[in-house]
Amino acid sequence: MRPASSLFTLYSAGVIRITECKCGSLVDKYVEYDIVLVLIDLVLQYRQAYRHVLFNSNSKSFNRLIFIFVLCDAYKAWIERVEHLPGSQILFDLEWRFYLSLLRSAAEFGAYTSALFCFLKFFGQFDKFAGGSRGPRCFFESTLVGFYGSLFVVVSIIWQLHGHISYRFLTRLFIILSHLQVQRTLFPGIGLKMNLLAVSVAVSAQIVTGMAFQKFSVYF
């Protein structure tokens, strides 16, 4: 898969023609889409939408988005732990536990991307990265986009869903599916099985890191 020379041709203000690839389809139909429609297709797990976000959108905002994902994931972990604390827990302890949850989420995110990178390097698949010359930084930033399902914590706050096992299961499943679609978008040339195995290894590393951190945080 070779990158196109351009996404569209601008004829005049507001008049563009989207570039067609050699296969006859549009290079990126989402150039004309509103951001809301792009988000809907992301939720529906369309790979074309992922390709648009990862390669043809403004990647400078990825760092801020990833920070928001970490905050949402930390809040989700924090609210789950707070439920099991006694009512006499003082405010300082609750704040400290949130910082621990924030550190844990950052460690889990780092473990996921590191395990994925090492797996692909070990099996000699990283050279097939669709980002080409953008390098490892683009890989790490793009990989973390798969955590956008952490934003569902906002829904859980509104409808008080964080205590339901079904919500936690569906959120976890959605994030794993998002990781798989991101991985397939970044590495379209290594096949579904290898991408699935890579995501499975990375998710396992993330879970193990979270469990180890939770056990270690008992001493604080």
PDB file of C-alpha atoms in Angstrom:
ATOM      1  CA  MET A   1       0.000   0.000   0.000  1.00  0.00           C
ATOM      2  CA  ARG A   2       1.595   3.223  -1.192  1.00  0.00           C
ATOM      3  CA  PRO A   3       0.524   6.636   0.104  1.00  0.00           C
ATOM      4  CA  ALA A   4      -1.304   8.890  -2.324  1.00  0.00           C
ATOM      5  CA  SER A   5       0.357  12.082  -3.488  1.00  0.00           C
ATOM      6  CA  SER A   6      -2.640  14.130  -2.299  1.00  0.00           C
ATOM      7  CA  LEU A   7      -6.014  13.680  -0.626  1.00  0.00           C
ATOM      8  CA  PHE A   8      -7.931  16.108  -2.802  1.00  0.00           C
ATOM      9  CA  THR A   9      -7.648  18.803  -5.445  1.00  0.00           C
ATOM     10  CA  LEU A  10      -8.817  22.290  -4.520  1.00  0.00           C
ATOM     11  CA  TYR A  11     -10.497  24.092  -7.418  1.00  0.00           C
ATOM     12  CA  SER A  12     -11.907  27.071  -5.540  1.00  0.00           C
ATOM     13  CA  ALA A  13     -13.076  28.012  -2.057  1.00  0.00           C
ATOM     14  CA  GLY A  14     -15.308  25.178  -0.864  1.00  0.00           C
ATOM     15  CA  VAL A  15     -14.967  23.190  -4.102  1.00  0.00           C
ATOM     16  CA  ILE A  16     -12.722  20.133  -3.956  1.00  0.00           C
ATOM     17  CA  ARG A  17     -12.369  16.817  -5.718  1.00  0.00           C
ATOM     18  CA  ILE A  18     -11.231  13.860  -3.659  1.00  0.00           C
ATOM     19  CA  THR A  19      -8.351  11.932  -5.179  1.00  0.00           C
ATOM     20  CA  GLU A  20      -9.049   8.452  -6.478  1.00  0.00           C
ATOM     21  CA  CYS A  21      -6.559   5.642  -6.054  1.00  0.00           C
ATOM     22  CA  LYS A  22      -5.617   3.208  -8.814  1.00  0.00           C
ATOM     23  CA  CYS A  23      -8.168   0.691  -7.538  1.00  0.00           C
ATOM     24  CA  GLY A  24     -10.971   3.108  -8.389  1.00  0.00           C
ATOM     25  CA  SER A  25     -12.073   3.971  -4.846  1.00  0.00           C
ATOM     26  CA  LEU A  26     -11.575   7.272  -3.053  1.00  0.00           C
ATOM     27  CA  VAL A  27      -8.311   7.789  -1.195  1.00  0.00           C
ATOM     28  CA  ASP A  28     -10.070   9.185   1.881  1.00  0.00           C
ATOM     29  CA  LYS A  29     -13.789   9.891   1.705  1.00  0.00           C
ATOM     30  CA  TYR A  30     -13.736  11.250   5.261  1.00  0.00           C
ATOM     31  CA  VAL A  31     -12.065  14.440   4.064  1.00  0.00           C
ATOM     32  CA  GLU A  32     -15.565  15.759   3.357  1.00  0.00           C
ATOM     33  CA  TYR A  33     -17.162  14.263   6.469  1.00  0.00           C
ATOM     34  CA  ASP A  34     -18.106  16.203   9.561  1.00  0.00           C
ATOM     35  CA  ILE A  35     -16.215  15.206  12.710  1.00  0.00           C
ATOM     36  CA  VAL A  36     -19.406  13.791  14.241  1.00  0.00           C
ATOM     37  CA  LEU A  37     -19.832  11.362  11.343  1.00  0.00           C
ATOM     38  CA  VAL A  38     -16.192  10.338  11.645  1.00  0.00           C
ATOM     39  CA  LEU A  39     -16.672   9.618  15.353  1.00  0.00           C
ATOM     40  CA  ILE A  40     -19.773   7.538  14.632  1.00  0.00           C
ATOM     41  CA  ASP A  41     -17.855   5.422  12.127  1.00  0.00           C
ATOM     42  CA  LEU A  42     -15.036   5.032  14.646  1.00  0.00           C
ATOM     43  CA  VAL A  43     -17.505   3.651  17.166  1.00  0.00           C
ATOM     44  CA  LEU A  44     -18.784   1.318  14.435  1.00  0.00           C
ATOM     45  CA  GLN A  45     -15.167   0.165  13.980  1.00  0.00           C
ATOM     46  CA  TYR A  46     -14.764   1.139  10.313  1.00  0.00           C
ATOM     47  CA  ARG A  47     -11.125   0.835   9.320  1.00  0.00           C
ATOM     48  CA  GLN A  48     -11.440   3.666   6.797  1.00  0.00           C
ATOM     49  CA  ALA A  49     -12.348   5.997   9.663  1.00  0.00           C
ATOM     50  CA  TYR A  50      -9.320   4.827  11.636  1.00  0.00           C
ATOM     51  CA  ARG A  51      -7.105   5.383   8.607  1.00  0.00           C
ATOM     52  CA  HIS A  52      -8.391   8.930   8.274  1.00  0.00           C
ATOM     53  CA  VAL A  53      -7.775   9.738  11.944  1.00  0.00           C
ATOM     54  CA  LEU A  54      -4.363   8.078  12.164  1.00  0.00           C
ATOM     55  CA  PHE A  55      -2.821   9.226   8.896  1.00  0.00           C
ATOM     56  CA  ASN A  56      -4.801  12.112   7.423  1.00  0.00           C
ATOM     57  CA  SER A  57      -5.766  14.207  10.432  1.00  0.00           C
ATOM     58  CA  ASN A  58      -3.861  16.642  12.622  1.00  0.00           C
ATOM     59  CA  SER A  59      -1.600  14.411  14.709  1.00  0.00           C
ATOM     60  CA  LYS A  60      -0.411  17.361  16.813  1.00  0.00           C
ATOM     61  CA  SER A  61      -3.513  16.984  18.986  1.00  0.00           C
ATOM     62  CA  PHE A  62      -2.804  13.306  19.728  1.00  0.00           C
ATOM     63  CA  ASN A  63      -0.747  14.099  22.822  1.00  0.00           C
ATOM     64  CA  ARG A  64      -3.583  16.057  24.403  1.00  0.00           C
ATOM     65  CA  LEU A  65      -6.101  13.375  23.494  1.00  0.00           C
ATOM     66  CA  ILE A  66      -3.912  10.652  24.969  1.00  0.00           C
ATOM     67  CA  PHE A  67      -3.605  12.643  28.196  1.00  0.00           C
ATOM     68  CA  ILE A  68      -7.407  12.840  28.347  1.00  0.00           C
ATOM     69  CA  PHE A  69      -7.623   9.079  27.760  1.00  0.00           C
ATOM     70  CA  VAL A  70      -5.242   8.480  30.669  1.00  0.00           C
ATOM     71  CA  LEU A  71      -7.297  10.756  32.927  1.00  0.00           C
ATOM     72  CA  CYS A  72     -10.536   8.985  32.018  1.00  0.00           C
ATOM     73  CA  ASP A  73      -9.010   5.562  32.556  1.00  0.00           C
ATOM     74  CA  ALA A  74      -7.588   6.688  35.894  1.00  0.00           C
ATOM     75  CA  TYR A  75     -10.951   8.018  37.003  1.00  0.00           C
ATOM     76  CA  LYS A  76     -12.604   4.738  36.026  1.00  0.00           C
ATOM     77  CA  ALA A  77     -10.107   2.760  38.104  1.00  0.00           C
ATOM     78  CA  TRP A  78     -10.386   5.245  40.975  1.00  0.00           C
ATOM     79  CA  ILE A  79     -14.187   5.188  41.172  1.00  0.00           C
ATOM     80  CA  GLU A  80     -14.155   1.385  41.176  1.00  0.00           C
ATOM     81  CA  ARG A  81     -11.754   1.364  44.137  1.00  0.00           C
ATOM     82  CA  VAL A  82     -13.591   4.098  46.039  1.00  0.00           C
ATOM     83  CA  GLU A  83     -16.762   1.997  46.063  1.00  0.00           C
ATOM     84  CA  HIS A  84     -15.071  -0.502  48.371  1.00  0.00           C
ATOM     85  CA  LEU A  85     -13.637   2.051  50.793  1.00  0.00           C
ATOM     86  CA  PRO A  86     -15.243   2.833  54.167  1.00  0.00           C
ATOM     87  CA  GLY A  87     -17.353   5.966  54.384  1.00  0.00           C
ATOM     88  CA  SER A  88     -14.955   7.468  56.910  1.00  0.00           C
ATOM     89  CA  GLN A  89     -12.189   7.742  54.318  1.00  0.00           C
ATOM     90  CA  ILE A  90     -10.817  11.285  54.458  1.00  0.00           C
ATOM     91  CA  LEU A  91     -10.526  13.527  51.432  1.00  0.00           C
ATOM     92  CA  PHE A  92      -6.721  13.399  51.408  1.00  0.00           C
ATOM     93  CA  ASP A  93      -6.751   9.608  51.102  1.00  0.00           C
ATOM     94  CA  LEU A  94      -9.242   9.774  48.243  1.00  0.00           C
ATOM     95  CA  GLU A  95      -7.078  12.305  46.418  1.00  0.00           C
ATOM     96  CA  TRP A  96      -3.960  10.201  46.969  1.00  0.00           C
ATOM     97  CA  ARG A  97      -5.711   7.135  45.591  1.00  0.00           C
ATOM     98  CA  PHE A  98      -6.630   9.073  42.463  1.00  0.00           C
ATOM     99  CA  TYR A  99      -2.978   9.956  41.897  1.00  0.00           C
ATOM    100  CA  LEU A 100      -2.105   6.293  42.308  1.00  0.00           C
ATOM    101  CA  SER A 101      -4.799   5.389  39.783  1.00  0.00           C
ATOM    102  CA  LEU A 102      -3.399   7.993  37.405  1.00  0.00           C
ATOM    103  CA  LEU A 103       0.085   6.543  37.728  1.00  0.00           C
ATOM    104  CA  ARG A 104      -1.291   3.050  37.248  1.00  0.00           C
ATOM    105  CA  SER A 105      -3.125   4.039  34.057  1.00  0.00           C
ATOM    106  CA  ALA A 106       0.016   5.653  32.658  1.00  0.00           C
ATOM    107  CA  ALA A 107       1.982   2.492  33.476  1.00  0.00           C
ATOM    108  CA  GLU A 108      -0.639   0.312  31.779  1.00  0.00           C
ATOM    109  CA  PHE A 109      -0.650   2.470  28.657  1.00  0.00           C
ATOM    110  CA  GLY A 110       3.132   2.340  28.558  1.00  0.00           C
ATOM    111  CA  ALA A 111       3.156  -1.424  29.061  1.00  0.00           C
ATOM    112  CA  TYR A 112       0.704  -1.916  26.202  1.00  0.00           C
ATOM    113  CA  THR A 113       2.656   0.129  23.667  1.00  0.00           C
ATOM    114  CA  SER A 114       6.034  -1.229  24.787  1.00  0.00           C
ATOM    115  CA  ALA A 115       4.889  -4.849  24.605  1.00  0.00           C
ATOM    116  CA  LEU A 116       3.364  -4.267  21.183  1.00  0.00           C
ATOM    117  CA  PHE A 117       6.527  -2.598  19.901  1.00  0.00           C
ATOM    118  CA  CYS A 118       8.783  -5.361  21.247  1.00  0.00           C
ATOM    119  CA  PHE A 119       6.539  -8.080  19.827  1.00  0.00           C
ATOM    120  CA  LEU A 120       6.566  -6.575  16.341  1.00  0.00           C
ATOM    121  CA  LYS A 121      10.309  -5.976  16.499  1.00  0.00           C
ATOM    122  CA  PHE A 122      11.012  -9.506  17.720  1.00  0.00           C
ATOM    123  CA  PHE A 123       9.067 -11.103  14.874  1.00  0.00           C
ATOM    124  CA  GLY A 124      10.460  -8.680  12.295  1.00  0.00           C
ATOM    125  CA  GLN A 125       7.106  -7.110  11.460  1.00  0.00           C
ATOM    126  CA  PHE A 126       7.746  -3.512  12.444  1.00  0.00           C
ATOM    127  CA  ASP A 127       9.212  -2.721   9.019  1.00  0.00           C
ATOM    128  CA  LYS A 128       5.699  -3.144   7.619  1.00  0.00           C
ATOM    129  CA  PHE A 129       4.448  -0.145   9.588  1.00  0.00           C
ATOM    130  CA  ALA A 130       2.147   1.832   7.285  1.00  0.00           C
ATOM    131  CA  GLY A 131       3.428   5.078   8.780  1.00  0.00           C
ATOM    132  CA  GLY A 132       6.631   4.620   6.829  1.00  0.00           C
ATOM    133  CA  SER A 133       9.246   7.219   7.654  1.00  0.00           C
ATOM    134  CA  ARG A 134       7.206   8.767  10.478  1.00  0.00           C
ATOM    135  CA  GLY A 135       9.075   6.547  12.889  1.00  0.00           C
ATOM    136  CA  PRO A 136       8.428   5.005  16.320  1.00  0.00           C
ATOM    137  CA  ARG A 137       6.921   8.186  17.763  1.00  0.00           C
ATOM    138  CA  CYS A 138       4.082   8.035  15.249  1.00  0.00           C
ATOM    139  CA  PHE A 139       3.645   4.362  16.105  1.00  0.00           C
ATOM    140  CA  PHE A 140       3.338   4.999  19.845  1.00  0.00           C
ATOM    141  CA  GLU A 141       0.971   7.944  19.425  1.00  0.00           C
ATOM    142  CA  SER A 142      -1.210   6.102  16.919  1.00  0.00           C
ATOM    143  CA  THR A 143      -1.325   2.945  19.023  1.00  0.00           C
ATOM    144  CA  LEU A 144      -2.591   4.843  22.062  1.00  0.00           C
ATOM    145  CA  VAL A 145      -5.544   6.157  20.045  1.00  0.00           C
ATOM    146  CA  GLY A 146      -7.095   2.729  20.586  1.00  0.00           C
ATOM    147  CA  PHE A 147      -7.755   3.728  24.192  1.00  0.00           C
ATOM    148  CA  TYR A 148     -10.404   6.264  23.173  1.00  0.00           C
ATOM    149  CA  GLY A 149     -13.026   3.909  24.598  1.00  0.00           C
ATOM    150  CA  SER A 150     -11.918   5.199  28.005  1.00  0.00           C
ATOM    151  CA  LEU A 151     -14.062   8.252  27.271  1.00  0.00           C
ATOM    152  CA  PHE A 152     -17.113   6.109  27.968  1.00  0.00           C
ATOM    153  CA  VAL A 153     -16.480   6.877  31.624  1.00  0.00           C
ATOM    154  CA  VAL A 154     -18.385  10.117  30.974  1.00  0.00           C
ATOM    155  CA  VAL A 155     -21.442   8.031  30.103  1.00  0.00           C
ATOM    156  CA  SER A 156     -20.975   5.971  33.251  1.00  0.00           C
ATOM    157  CA  ILE A 157     -20.990   9.145  35.358  1.00  0.00           C
ATOM    158  CA  ILE A 158     -24.222  10.406  33.806  1.00  0.00           C
ATOM    159  CA  TRP A 159     -26.132   7.129  34.063  1.00  0.00           C
ATOM    160  CA  GLN A 160     -24.313   5.634  37.068  1.00  0.00           C
ATOM    161  CA  LEU A 161     -23.097   2.598  35.143  1.00  0.00           C
ATOM    162  CA  HIS A 162     -19.640   2.164  36.672  1.00  0.00           C
ATOM    163  CA  GLY A 163     -20.940  -0.377  39.181  1.00  0.00           C
ATOM    164  CA  HIS A 164     -22.384  -2.698  36.544  1.00  0.00           C
ATOM    165  CA  ILE A 165     -20.275  -5.646  35.459  1.00  0.00           C
ATOM    166  CA  SER A 166     -21.867  -5.583  31.999  1.00  0.00           C
ATOM    167  CA  TYR A 167     -20.679  -1.993  31.473  1.00  0.00           C
ATOM    168  CA  ARG A 168     -17.125  -2.874  32.480  1.00  0.00           C
ATOM    169  CA  PHE A 169     -17.093  -5.943  30.248  1.00  0.00           C
ATOM    170  CA  LEU A 170     -18.478  -4.120  27.205  1.00  0.00           C
ATOM    171  CA  THR A 171     -16.081  -1.216  27.686  1.00  0.00           C
ATOM    172  CA  ARG A 172     -13.117  -3.571  27.907  1.00  0.00           C
ATOM    173  CA  LEU A 173     -14.303  -5.464  24.827  1.00  0.00           C
ATOM    174  CA  PHE A 174     -14.784  -2.239  22.878  1.00  0.00           C
ATOM    175  CA  ILE A 175     -11.275  -1.030  23.719  1.00  0.00           C
ATOM    176  CA  ILE A 176      -9.762  -4.362  22.650  1.00  0.00           C
ATOM    177  CA  LEU A 177     -11.656  -4.219  19.347  1.00  0.00           C
ATOM    178  CA  SER A 178     -10.452  -0.651  18.874  1.00  0.00           C
ATOM    179  CA  HIS A 179      -6.872  -1.771  19.486  1.00  0.00           C
ATOM    180  CA  LEU A 180      -7.276  -4.486  16.887  1.00  0.00           C
ATOM    181  CA  GLN A 181      -8.637  -2.070  14.288  1.00  0.00           C
ATOM    182  CA  VAL A 182      -5.855   0.411  15.003  1.00  0.00           C
ATOM    183  CA  GLN A 183      -3.307  -2.370  14.666  1.00  0.00           C
ATOM    184  CA  ARG A 184      -4.812  -3.574  11.384  1.00  0.00           C
ATOM    185  CA  THR A 185      -4.738  -0.005  10.092  1.00  0.00           C
ATOM    186  CA  LEU A 186      -1.120   0.560  11.077  1.00  0.00           C
ATOM    187  CA  PHE A 187       0.030  -2.858   9.839  1.00  0.00           C
ATOM    188  CA  PRO A 188      -2.289  -3.911   6.999  1.00  0.00           C
ATOM    189  CA  GLY A 189       0.345  -6.177   5.480  1.00  0.00           C
ATOM    190  CA  ILE A 190       0.881  -8.691   8.288  1.00  0.00           C
ATOM    191  CA  GLY A 191      -2.522 -10.364   8.361  1.00  0.00           C
ATOM    192  CA  LEU A 192      -5.361 -10.594  10.847  1.00  0.00           C
ATOM    193  CA  LYS A 193      -3.924 -13.480  12.898  1.00  0.00           C
ATOM    194  CA  MET A 194      -0.591 -11.779  13.542  1.00  0.00           C
ATOM    195  CA  ASN A 195      -2.288  -8.493  14.420  1.00  0.00           C
ATOM    196  CA  LEU A 196      -4.660 -10.300  16.769  1.00  0.00           C
ATOM    197  CA  LEU A 197      -1.761 -12.104  18.429  1.00  0.00           C
ATOM    198  CA  ALA A 198       0.155  -8.841  18.815  1.00  0.00           C
ATOM    199  CA  VAL A 199      -2.811  -7.109  20.446  1.00  0.00           C
ATOM    200  CA  SER A 200      -3.406 -10.114  22.717  1.00  0.00           C
ATOM    201  CA  VAL A 201       0.189 -10.040  23.949  1.00  0.00           C
ATOM    202  CA  ALA A 202       0.052  -6.282  24.511  1.00  0.00           C
ATOM    203  CA  VAL A 203      -3.273  -6.451  26.374  1.00  0.00           C
ATOM    204  CA  SER A 204      -1.895  -9.251  28.546  1.00  0.00           C
ATOM    205  CA  ALA A 205       1.124  -7.106  29.399  1.00  0.00           C
ATOM    206  CA  GLN A 206      -1.206  -4.238  30.254  1.00  0.00           C
ATOM    207  CA  ILE A 207      -3.312  -6.411  32.570  1.00  0.00           C
ATOM    208  CA  VAL A 208      -0.273  -7.895  34.312  1.00  0.00           C
ATOM    209  CA  THR A 209       1.166  -4.409  34.832  1.00  0.00           C
ATOM    210  CA  GLY A 210      -2.104  -3.192  36.323  1.00  0.00           C
ATOM    211  CA  MET A 211      -2.330  -6.155  38.685  1.00  0.00           C
ATOM    212  CA  ALA A 212       1.282  -5.748  39.783  1.00  0.00           C
ATOM    213  CA  PHE A 213       0.816  -2.027  40.352  1.00  0.00           C
ATOM    214  CA  GLN A 214      -2.349  -2.607  42.363  1.00  0.00           C
ATOM    215  CA  LYS A 215      -0.571  -5.129  44.564  1.00  0.00           C
ATOM    216  CA  PHE A 216       2.381  -2.797  45.006  1.00  0.00           C
ATOM    217  CA  SER A 217       0.183   0.234  45.788  1.00  0.00           C
ATOM    218  CA  VAL A 218      -1.147  -1.497  48.910  1.00  0.00           C
ATOM    219  CA  TYR A 219       2.041  -0.430  50.671  1.00  0.00           C
ATOM    220  CA  PHE A 220       1.313   3.275  50.059  1.00  0.00           C
TER     221      PHE A 220
END
